[in-house]
mmCIF file of C-alpha atoms and ligand atoms in Angstrom:
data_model
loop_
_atom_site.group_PDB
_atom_site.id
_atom_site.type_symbol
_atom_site.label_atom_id
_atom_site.label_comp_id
_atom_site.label_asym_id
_atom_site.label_seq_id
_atom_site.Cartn_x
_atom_site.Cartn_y
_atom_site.Cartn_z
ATOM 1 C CA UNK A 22 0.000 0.000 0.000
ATOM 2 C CA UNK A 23 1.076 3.304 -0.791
ATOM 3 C CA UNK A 24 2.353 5.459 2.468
ATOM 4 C CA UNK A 25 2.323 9.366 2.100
ATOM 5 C CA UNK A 26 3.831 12.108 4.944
ATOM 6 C CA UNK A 27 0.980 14.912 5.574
ATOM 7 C CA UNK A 28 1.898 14.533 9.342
ATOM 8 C CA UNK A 29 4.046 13.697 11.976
ATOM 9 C CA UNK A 30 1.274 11.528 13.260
ATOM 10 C CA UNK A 31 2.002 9.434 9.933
ATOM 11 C CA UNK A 32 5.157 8.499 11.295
ATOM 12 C CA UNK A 33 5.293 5.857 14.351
ATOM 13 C CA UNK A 34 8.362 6.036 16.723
ATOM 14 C CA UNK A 35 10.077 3.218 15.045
ATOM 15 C CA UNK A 36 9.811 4.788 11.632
ATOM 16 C CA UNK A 37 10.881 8.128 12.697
ATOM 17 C CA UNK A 38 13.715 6.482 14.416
ATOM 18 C CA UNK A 39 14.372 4.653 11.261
ATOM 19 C CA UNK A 40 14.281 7.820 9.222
ATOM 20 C CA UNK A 41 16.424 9.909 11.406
ATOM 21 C CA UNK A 42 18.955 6.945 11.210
ATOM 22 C CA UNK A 43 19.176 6.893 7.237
ATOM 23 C CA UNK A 44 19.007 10.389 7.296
ATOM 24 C CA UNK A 45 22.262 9.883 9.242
ATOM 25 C CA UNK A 46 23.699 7.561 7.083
ATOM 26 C CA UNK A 47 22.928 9.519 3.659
ATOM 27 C CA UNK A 48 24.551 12.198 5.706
ATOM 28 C CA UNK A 49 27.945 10.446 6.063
ATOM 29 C CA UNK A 50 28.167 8.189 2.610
ATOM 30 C CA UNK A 51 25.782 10.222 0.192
ATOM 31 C CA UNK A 52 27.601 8.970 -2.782
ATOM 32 C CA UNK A 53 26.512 5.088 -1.712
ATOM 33 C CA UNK A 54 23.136 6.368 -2.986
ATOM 34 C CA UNK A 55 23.714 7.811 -6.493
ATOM 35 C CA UNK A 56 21.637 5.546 -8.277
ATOM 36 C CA UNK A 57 19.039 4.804 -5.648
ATOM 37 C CA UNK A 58 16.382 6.233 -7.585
ATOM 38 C CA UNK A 59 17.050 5.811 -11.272
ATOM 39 C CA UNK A 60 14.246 6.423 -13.211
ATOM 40 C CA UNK A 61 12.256 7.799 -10.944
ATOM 41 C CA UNK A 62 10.517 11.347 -10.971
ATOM 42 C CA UNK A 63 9.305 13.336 -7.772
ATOM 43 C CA UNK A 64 7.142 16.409 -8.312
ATOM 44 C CA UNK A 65 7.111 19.462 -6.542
ATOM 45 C CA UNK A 66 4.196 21.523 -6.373
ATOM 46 C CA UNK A 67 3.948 24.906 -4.852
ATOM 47 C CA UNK A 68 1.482 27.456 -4.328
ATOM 48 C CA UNK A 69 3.552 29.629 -1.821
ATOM 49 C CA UNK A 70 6.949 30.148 -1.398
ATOM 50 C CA UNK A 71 10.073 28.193 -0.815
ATOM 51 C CA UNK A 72 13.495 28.118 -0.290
ATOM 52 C CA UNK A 73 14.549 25.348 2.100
ATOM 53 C CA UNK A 74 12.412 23.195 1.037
ATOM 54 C CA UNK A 75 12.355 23.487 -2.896
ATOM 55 C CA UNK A 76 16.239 23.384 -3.167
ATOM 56 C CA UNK A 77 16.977 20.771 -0.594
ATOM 57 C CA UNK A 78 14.311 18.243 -2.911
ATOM 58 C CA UNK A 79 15.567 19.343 -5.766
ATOM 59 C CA UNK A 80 19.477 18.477 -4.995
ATOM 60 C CA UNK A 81 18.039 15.421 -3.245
ATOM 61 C CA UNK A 82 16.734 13.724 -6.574
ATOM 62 C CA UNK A 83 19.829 14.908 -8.213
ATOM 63 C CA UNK A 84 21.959 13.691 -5.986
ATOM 64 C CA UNK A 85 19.819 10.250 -5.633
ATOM 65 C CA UNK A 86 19.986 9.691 -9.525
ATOM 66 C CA UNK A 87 16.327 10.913 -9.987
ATOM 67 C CA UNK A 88 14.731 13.534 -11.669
ATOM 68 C CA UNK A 89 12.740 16.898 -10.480
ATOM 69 C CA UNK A 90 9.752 18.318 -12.160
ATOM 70 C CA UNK A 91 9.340 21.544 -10.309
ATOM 71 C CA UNK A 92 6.092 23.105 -10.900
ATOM 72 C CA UNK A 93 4.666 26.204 -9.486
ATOM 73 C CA UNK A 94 0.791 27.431 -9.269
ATOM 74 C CA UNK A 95 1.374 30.032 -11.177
ATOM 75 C CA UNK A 96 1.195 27.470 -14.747
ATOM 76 C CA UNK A 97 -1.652 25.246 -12.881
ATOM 77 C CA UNK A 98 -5.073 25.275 -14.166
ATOM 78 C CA UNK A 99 -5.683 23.605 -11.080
ATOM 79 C CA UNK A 100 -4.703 26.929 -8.965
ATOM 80 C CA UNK A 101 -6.819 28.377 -11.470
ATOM 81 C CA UNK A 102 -9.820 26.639 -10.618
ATOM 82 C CA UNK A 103 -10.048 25.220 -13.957
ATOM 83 C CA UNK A 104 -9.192 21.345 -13.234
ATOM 84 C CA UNK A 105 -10.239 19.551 -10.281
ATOM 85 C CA UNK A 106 -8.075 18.591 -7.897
ATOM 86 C CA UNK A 107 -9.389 14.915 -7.601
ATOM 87 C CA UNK A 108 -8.742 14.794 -11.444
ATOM 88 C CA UNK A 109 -4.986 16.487 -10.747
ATOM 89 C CA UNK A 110 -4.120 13.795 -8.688
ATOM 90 C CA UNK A 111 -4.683 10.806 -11.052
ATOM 91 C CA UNK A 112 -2.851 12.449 -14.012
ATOM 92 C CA UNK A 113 -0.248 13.334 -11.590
ATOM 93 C CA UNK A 114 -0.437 9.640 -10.241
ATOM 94 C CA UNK A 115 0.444 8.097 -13.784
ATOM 95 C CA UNK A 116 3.543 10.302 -14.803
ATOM 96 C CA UNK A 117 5.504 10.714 -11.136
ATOM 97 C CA UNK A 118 6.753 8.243 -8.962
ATOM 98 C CA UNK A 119 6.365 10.439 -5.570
ATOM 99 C CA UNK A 120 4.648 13.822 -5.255
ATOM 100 C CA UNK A 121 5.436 16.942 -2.666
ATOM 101 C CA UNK A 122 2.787 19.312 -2.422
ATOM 102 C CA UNK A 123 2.999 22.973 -0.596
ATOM 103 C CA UNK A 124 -0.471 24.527 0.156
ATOM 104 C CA UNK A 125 -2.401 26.350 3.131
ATOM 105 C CA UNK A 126 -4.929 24.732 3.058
ATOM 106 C CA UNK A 127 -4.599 21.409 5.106
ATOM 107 C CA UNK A 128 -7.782 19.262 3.894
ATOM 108 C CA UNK A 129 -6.989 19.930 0.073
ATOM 109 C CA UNK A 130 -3.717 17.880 0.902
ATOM 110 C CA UNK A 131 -5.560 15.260 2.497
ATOM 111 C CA UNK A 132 -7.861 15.237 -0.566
ATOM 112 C CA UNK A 133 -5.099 15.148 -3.300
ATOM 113 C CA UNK A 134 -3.276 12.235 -1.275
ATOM 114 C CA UNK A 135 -6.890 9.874 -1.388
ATOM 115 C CA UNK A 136 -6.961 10.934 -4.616
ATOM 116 C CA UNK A 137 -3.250 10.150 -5.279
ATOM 117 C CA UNK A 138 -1.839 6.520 -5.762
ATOM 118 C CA UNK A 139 1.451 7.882 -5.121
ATOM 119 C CA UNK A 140 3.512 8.650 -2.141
ATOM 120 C CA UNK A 141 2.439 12.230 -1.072
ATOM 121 C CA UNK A 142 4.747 14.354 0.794
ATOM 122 C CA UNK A 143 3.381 17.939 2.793
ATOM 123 C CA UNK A 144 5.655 20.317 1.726
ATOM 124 C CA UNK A 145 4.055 23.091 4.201
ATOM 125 C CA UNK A 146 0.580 23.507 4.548
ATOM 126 C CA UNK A 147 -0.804 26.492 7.476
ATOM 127 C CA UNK A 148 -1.272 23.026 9.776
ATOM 128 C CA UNK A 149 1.524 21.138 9.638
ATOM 129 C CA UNK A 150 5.401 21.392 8.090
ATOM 130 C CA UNK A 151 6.787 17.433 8.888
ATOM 131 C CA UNK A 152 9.858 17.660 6.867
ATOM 132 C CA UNK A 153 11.154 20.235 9.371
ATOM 133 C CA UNK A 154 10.666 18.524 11.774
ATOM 134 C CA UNK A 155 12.252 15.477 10.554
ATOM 135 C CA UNK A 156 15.507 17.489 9.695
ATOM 136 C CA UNK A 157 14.818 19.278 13.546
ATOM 137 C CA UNK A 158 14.898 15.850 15.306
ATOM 138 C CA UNK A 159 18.314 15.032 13.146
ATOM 139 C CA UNK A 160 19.558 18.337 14.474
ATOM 140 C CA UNK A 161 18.379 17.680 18.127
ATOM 141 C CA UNK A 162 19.735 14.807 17.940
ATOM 142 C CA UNK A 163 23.135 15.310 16.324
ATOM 143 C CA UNK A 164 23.779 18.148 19.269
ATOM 144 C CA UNK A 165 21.864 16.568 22.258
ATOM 145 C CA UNK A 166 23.114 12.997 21.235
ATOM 146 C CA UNK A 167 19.430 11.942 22.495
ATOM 147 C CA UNK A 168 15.898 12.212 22.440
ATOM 148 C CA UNK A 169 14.637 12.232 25.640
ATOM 149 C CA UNK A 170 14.905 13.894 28.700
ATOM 150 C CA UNK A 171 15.129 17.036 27.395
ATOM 151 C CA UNK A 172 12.673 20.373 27.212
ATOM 152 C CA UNK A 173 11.919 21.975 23.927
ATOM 153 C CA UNK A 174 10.462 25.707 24.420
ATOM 154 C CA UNK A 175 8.580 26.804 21.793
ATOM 155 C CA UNK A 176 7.854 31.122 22.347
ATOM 156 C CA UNK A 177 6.018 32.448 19.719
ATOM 157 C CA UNK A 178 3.142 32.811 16.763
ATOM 158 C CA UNK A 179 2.004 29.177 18.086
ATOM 159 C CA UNK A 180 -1.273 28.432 16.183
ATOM 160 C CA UNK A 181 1.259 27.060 13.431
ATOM 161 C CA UNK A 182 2.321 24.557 11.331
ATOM 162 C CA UNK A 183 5.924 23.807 12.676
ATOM 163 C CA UNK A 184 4.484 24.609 16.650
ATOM 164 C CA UNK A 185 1.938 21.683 15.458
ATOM 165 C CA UNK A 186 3.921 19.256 14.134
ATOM 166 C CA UNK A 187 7.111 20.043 17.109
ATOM 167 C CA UNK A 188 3.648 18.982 19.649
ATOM 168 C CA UNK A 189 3.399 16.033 17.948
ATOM 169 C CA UNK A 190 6.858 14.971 17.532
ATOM 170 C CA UNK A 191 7.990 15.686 20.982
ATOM 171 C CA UNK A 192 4.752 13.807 22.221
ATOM 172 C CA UNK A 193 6.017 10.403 20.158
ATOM 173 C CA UNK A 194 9.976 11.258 21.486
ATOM 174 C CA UNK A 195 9.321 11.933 25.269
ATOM 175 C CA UNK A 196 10.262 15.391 24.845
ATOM 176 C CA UNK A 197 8.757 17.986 27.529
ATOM 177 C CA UNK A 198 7.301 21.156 25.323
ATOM 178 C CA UNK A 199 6.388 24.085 26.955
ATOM 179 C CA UNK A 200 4.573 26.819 24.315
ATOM 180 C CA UNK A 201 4.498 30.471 25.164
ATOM 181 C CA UNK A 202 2.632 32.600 22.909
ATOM 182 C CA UNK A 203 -0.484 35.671 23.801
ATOM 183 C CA UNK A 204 -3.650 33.902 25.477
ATOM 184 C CA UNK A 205 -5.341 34.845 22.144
ATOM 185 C CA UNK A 206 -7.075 32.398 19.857
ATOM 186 C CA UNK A 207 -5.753 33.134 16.927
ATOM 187 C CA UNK A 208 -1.935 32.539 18.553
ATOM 188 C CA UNK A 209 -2.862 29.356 20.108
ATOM 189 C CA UNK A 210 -2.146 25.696 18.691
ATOM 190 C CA UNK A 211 -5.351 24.367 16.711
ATOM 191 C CA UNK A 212 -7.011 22.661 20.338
ATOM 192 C CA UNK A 213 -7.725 19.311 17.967
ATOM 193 C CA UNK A 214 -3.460 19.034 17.495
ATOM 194 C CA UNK A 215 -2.643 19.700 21.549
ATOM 195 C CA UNK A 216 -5.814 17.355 22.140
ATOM 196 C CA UNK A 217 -3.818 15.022 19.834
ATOM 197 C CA UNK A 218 -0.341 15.275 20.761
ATOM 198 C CA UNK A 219 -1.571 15.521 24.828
ATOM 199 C CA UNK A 220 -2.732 12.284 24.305
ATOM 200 C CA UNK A 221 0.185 10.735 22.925
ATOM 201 C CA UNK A 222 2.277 12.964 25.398
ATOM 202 C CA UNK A 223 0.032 11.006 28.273
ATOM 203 C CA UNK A 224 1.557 7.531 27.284
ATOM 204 C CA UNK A 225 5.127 8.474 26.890
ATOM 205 C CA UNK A 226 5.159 10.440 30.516
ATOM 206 C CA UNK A 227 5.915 14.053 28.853
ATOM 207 C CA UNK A 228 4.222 17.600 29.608
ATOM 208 C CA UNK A 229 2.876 19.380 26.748
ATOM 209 C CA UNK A 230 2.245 22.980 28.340
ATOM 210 C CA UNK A 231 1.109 26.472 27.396
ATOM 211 C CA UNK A 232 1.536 29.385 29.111
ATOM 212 C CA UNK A 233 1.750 33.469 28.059
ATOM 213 C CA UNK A 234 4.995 33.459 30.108
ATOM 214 C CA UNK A 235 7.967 33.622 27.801
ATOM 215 C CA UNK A 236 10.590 33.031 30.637
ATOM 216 C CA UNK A 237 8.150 30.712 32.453
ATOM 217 C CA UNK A 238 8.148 28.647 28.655
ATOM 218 C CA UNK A 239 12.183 29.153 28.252
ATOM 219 C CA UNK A 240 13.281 28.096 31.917
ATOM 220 C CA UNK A 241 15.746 25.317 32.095
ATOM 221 C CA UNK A 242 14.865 24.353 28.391
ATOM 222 C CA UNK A 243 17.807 22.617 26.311
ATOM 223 C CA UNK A 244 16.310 23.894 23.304
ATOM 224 C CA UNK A 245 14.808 27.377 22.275
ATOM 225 C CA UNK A 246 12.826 27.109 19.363
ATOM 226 C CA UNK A 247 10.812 30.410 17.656
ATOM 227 C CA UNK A 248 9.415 30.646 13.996
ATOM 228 C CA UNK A 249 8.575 33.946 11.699
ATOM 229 C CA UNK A 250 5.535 36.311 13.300
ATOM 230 C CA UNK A 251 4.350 36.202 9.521
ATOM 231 C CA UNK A 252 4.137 32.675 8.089
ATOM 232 C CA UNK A 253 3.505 32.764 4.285
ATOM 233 C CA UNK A 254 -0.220 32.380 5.058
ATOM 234 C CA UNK A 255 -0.745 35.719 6.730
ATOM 235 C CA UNK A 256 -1.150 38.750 4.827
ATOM 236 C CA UNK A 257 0.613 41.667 5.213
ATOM 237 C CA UNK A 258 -1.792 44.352 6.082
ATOM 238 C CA UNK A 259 -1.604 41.925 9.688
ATOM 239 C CA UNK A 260 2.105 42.914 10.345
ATOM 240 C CA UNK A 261 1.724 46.228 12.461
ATOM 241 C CA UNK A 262 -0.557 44.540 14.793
ATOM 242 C CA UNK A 263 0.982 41.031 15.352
ATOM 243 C CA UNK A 264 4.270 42.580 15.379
ATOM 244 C CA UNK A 265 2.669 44.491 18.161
ATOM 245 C CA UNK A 266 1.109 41.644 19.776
ATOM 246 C CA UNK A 267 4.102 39.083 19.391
ATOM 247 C CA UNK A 268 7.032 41.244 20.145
ATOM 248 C CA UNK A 269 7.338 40.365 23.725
ATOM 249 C CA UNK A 270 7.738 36.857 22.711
ATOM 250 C CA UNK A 271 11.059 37.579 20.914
ATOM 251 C CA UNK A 272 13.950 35.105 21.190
ATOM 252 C CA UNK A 273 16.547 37.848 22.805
ATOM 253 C CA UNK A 274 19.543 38.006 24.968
ATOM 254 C CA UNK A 275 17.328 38.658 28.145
ATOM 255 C CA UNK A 276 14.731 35.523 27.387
ATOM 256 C CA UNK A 277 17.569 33.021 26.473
ATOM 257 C CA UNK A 278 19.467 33.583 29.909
ATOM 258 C CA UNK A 279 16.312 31.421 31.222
ATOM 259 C CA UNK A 280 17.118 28.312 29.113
ATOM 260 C CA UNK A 281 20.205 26.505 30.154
ATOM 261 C CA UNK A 282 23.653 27.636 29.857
ATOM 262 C CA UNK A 283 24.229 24.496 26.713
ATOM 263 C CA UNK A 284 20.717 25.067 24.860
ATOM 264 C CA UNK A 285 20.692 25.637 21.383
ATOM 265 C CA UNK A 286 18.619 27.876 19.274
ATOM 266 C CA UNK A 287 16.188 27.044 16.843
ATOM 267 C CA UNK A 288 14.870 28.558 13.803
ATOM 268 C CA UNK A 289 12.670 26.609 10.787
ATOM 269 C CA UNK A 290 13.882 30.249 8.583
ATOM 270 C CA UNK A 291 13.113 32.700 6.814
ATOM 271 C CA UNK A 292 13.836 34.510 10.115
ATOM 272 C CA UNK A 293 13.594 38.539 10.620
ATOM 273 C CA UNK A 294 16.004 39.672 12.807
ATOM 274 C CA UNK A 295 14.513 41.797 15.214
ATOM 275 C CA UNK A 296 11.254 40.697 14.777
ATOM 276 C CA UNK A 297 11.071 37.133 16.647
ATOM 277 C CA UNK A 298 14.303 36.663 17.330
ATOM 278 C CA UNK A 299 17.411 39.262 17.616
ATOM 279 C CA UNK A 300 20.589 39.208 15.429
ATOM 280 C CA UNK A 301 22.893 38.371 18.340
ATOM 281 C CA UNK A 302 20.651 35.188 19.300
ATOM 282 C CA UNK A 303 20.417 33.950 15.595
ATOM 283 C CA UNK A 304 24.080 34.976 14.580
ATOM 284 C CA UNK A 305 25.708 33.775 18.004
ATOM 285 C CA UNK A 306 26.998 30.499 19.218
ATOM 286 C CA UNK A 307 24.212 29.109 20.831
ATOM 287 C CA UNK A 308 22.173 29.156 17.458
ATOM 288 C CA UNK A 309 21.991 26.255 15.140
ATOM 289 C CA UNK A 310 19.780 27.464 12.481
ATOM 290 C CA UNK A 311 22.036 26.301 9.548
ATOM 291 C CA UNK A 312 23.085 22.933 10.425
ATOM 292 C CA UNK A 313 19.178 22.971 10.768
ATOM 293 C CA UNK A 314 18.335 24.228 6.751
ATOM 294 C CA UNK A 315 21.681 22.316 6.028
ATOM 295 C CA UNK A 316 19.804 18.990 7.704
ATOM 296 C CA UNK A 317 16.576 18.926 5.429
ATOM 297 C CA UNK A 318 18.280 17.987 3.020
ATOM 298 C CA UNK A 319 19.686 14.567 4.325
ATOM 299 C CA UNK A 320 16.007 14.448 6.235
ATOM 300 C CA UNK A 321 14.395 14.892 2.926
ATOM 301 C CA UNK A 322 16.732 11.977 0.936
ATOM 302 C CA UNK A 323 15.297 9.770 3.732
ATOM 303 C CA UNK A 324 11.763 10.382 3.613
ATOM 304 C CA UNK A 325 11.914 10.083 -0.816
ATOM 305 C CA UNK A 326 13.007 6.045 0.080
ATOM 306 C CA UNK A 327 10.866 5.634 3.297
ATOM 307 C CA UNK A 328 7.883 6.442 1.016
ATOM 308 C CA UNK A 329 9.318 4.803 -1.906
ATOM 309 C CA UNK A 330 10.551 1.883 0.199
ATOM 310 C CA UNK A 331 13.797 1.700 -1.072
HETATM 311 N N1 NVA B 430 5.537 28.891 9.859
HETATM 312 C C1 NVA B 430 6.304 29.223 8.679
HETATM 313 C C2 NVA B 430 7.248 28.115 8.335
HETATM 314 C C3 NVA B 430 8.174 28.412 7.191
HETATM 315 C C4 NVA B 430 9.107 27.298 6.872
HETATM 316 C C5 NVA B 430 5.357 29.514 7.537
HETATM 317 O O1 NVA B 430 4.348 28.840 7.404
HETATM 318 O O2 NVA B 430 5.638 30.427 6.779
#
């Protein structure tokens, strides 16, 4: 049966596991891969943008013998509204091996994929972003050398798709997550993902906790973790006010003093320096952010051949 990634909740603990360990050992001997997928075409679709994420697939079929079709919404008559997305996914299905999709909206991923009788791979969408946090976990663990007993604080826009999908990773791990964002709705994790991951969370003895404390959220944490006050979904003429609202959640010199003295700091990018995070936090020695962007790239190699079973 064909497997696709639209969540972390796709994954169980043993396949993540097994992921982050190829991921490791494309990492070390890519070359032993070169001709791991010969023949075989992945398909990128995106309807916002991407850097990260576009490249890193891109070089990873390259450098897996495979080939790209990159294809933007832009060209789409299905963007359009002029070809159903039902139908999109069946043509797609009988050209490309393996599909990854970037869209807002959540449920229109979940339709292409039943639609799909290929591997389909969320590329973003506003709910959930699991190839982060596949490279993230290959990053955490790379620097932590483990994957438990640890505290991730998240400080922040939280009612988004990276917050979501940390939840529900660090649920699965055994990770203790403590959010921090304004007791506002629209800043909140969706309730139905905390619901989720709080349940998982239950069974694996962790604490998945929100509070409108920054320094509360950063205390003792090993890792500091903040995202962009203006994800791709969010328009512009929101800026001036959530800048407003979310400013005194910024990652700074004063908030990172609470985690402890060997955390790192975590960014998905694009970052604004200044905005959610200051230039001496991102740019200074506690701050992984590009091993992080560097590790998508191996993460993404190894979710191509989990879904492709190779
Ligand atoms: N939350 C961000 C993630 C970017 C990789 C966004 O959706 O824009």
């Amino acid at each position: 049966m064909k497997k696709d990634l639209l969540s972390i909740s796709d994954l169980s603990k043993r396949e993540f596991l097994s992921l982050l360990k190829k991921a490791q050992h494309l990492k070390k001997y890519p070359k032993k891969y070169h001709h791991a997928l010969y023949e075989k075409t992945l398909m990128t679709y995106f309807q916002q943008p991407s850097l990260r994420t576009e490249v890193s697939f891109d070089v990873a079929m390259f450098q897996m013998g495979g080939e790209i079709i990159d294809y933007h919404a832009e060209t789409s008559p299905w963007a359009k509204g002029k070809e159903a997305l039902e139908d999109v996914a069946k043509v797609i299905s009988r050209y490309c091996d393996i599909i990854m999709i970037r869209m807002p909206n959540h449920e229109d991923l979940v339709k292409f994929a039943k639609n799909a009788s290929i591997p389909v791979i969320n590329g973003l969408t506003s709910l959930e972003h699991p190839c982060q946090i596949v490279g993230d976990f290959l990053t955490i663990l790379e620097k932590k050398k483990k994957l438990t007993n640890l505290k991730l604080a998240y400080v922040g826009d939280a009612n988004n798709n990276v917050t979501h999908s940390l939840m529900l990773a660090c649920a699965l791990f055994g990770l203790d997550m403590s959010i921090s964002c304004p007791a506002l709705e629209e800043f909140l994790p969706q309730p139905s993902l905390v619901k989720q991951a709080k349940t998982i969370a239950q069974k694996t003895g962790v604490n998945i906790t929100i509070t409108a404390n920054p320094r509360e959220a950063a205390q003792n944490s090993d890792i500091l973790y903040t995202d962009s006050f203006m994800s791709y979904h969010i328009p512009k003429s929101q800026e001036k006010r959530r800048v407003k609202l979310l400013k005194p959640f910024q990652v700074n010199q004063e908030l990172i003093k609470y985690a402890k003295k060997n955390a790192i700091f975590m960014h998905c990018l694009p970052a604004k320096r200044g905005y959610e995070v200051t230039a001496d936090v991102i740019d200074g020695k506690q701050s992984v952010v590009f091993d992080q962007a560097e590790n998508r790239l191996h993460a993404q190699k190894a979710i191509i051949l989990h879904l492709m079973h190779k």
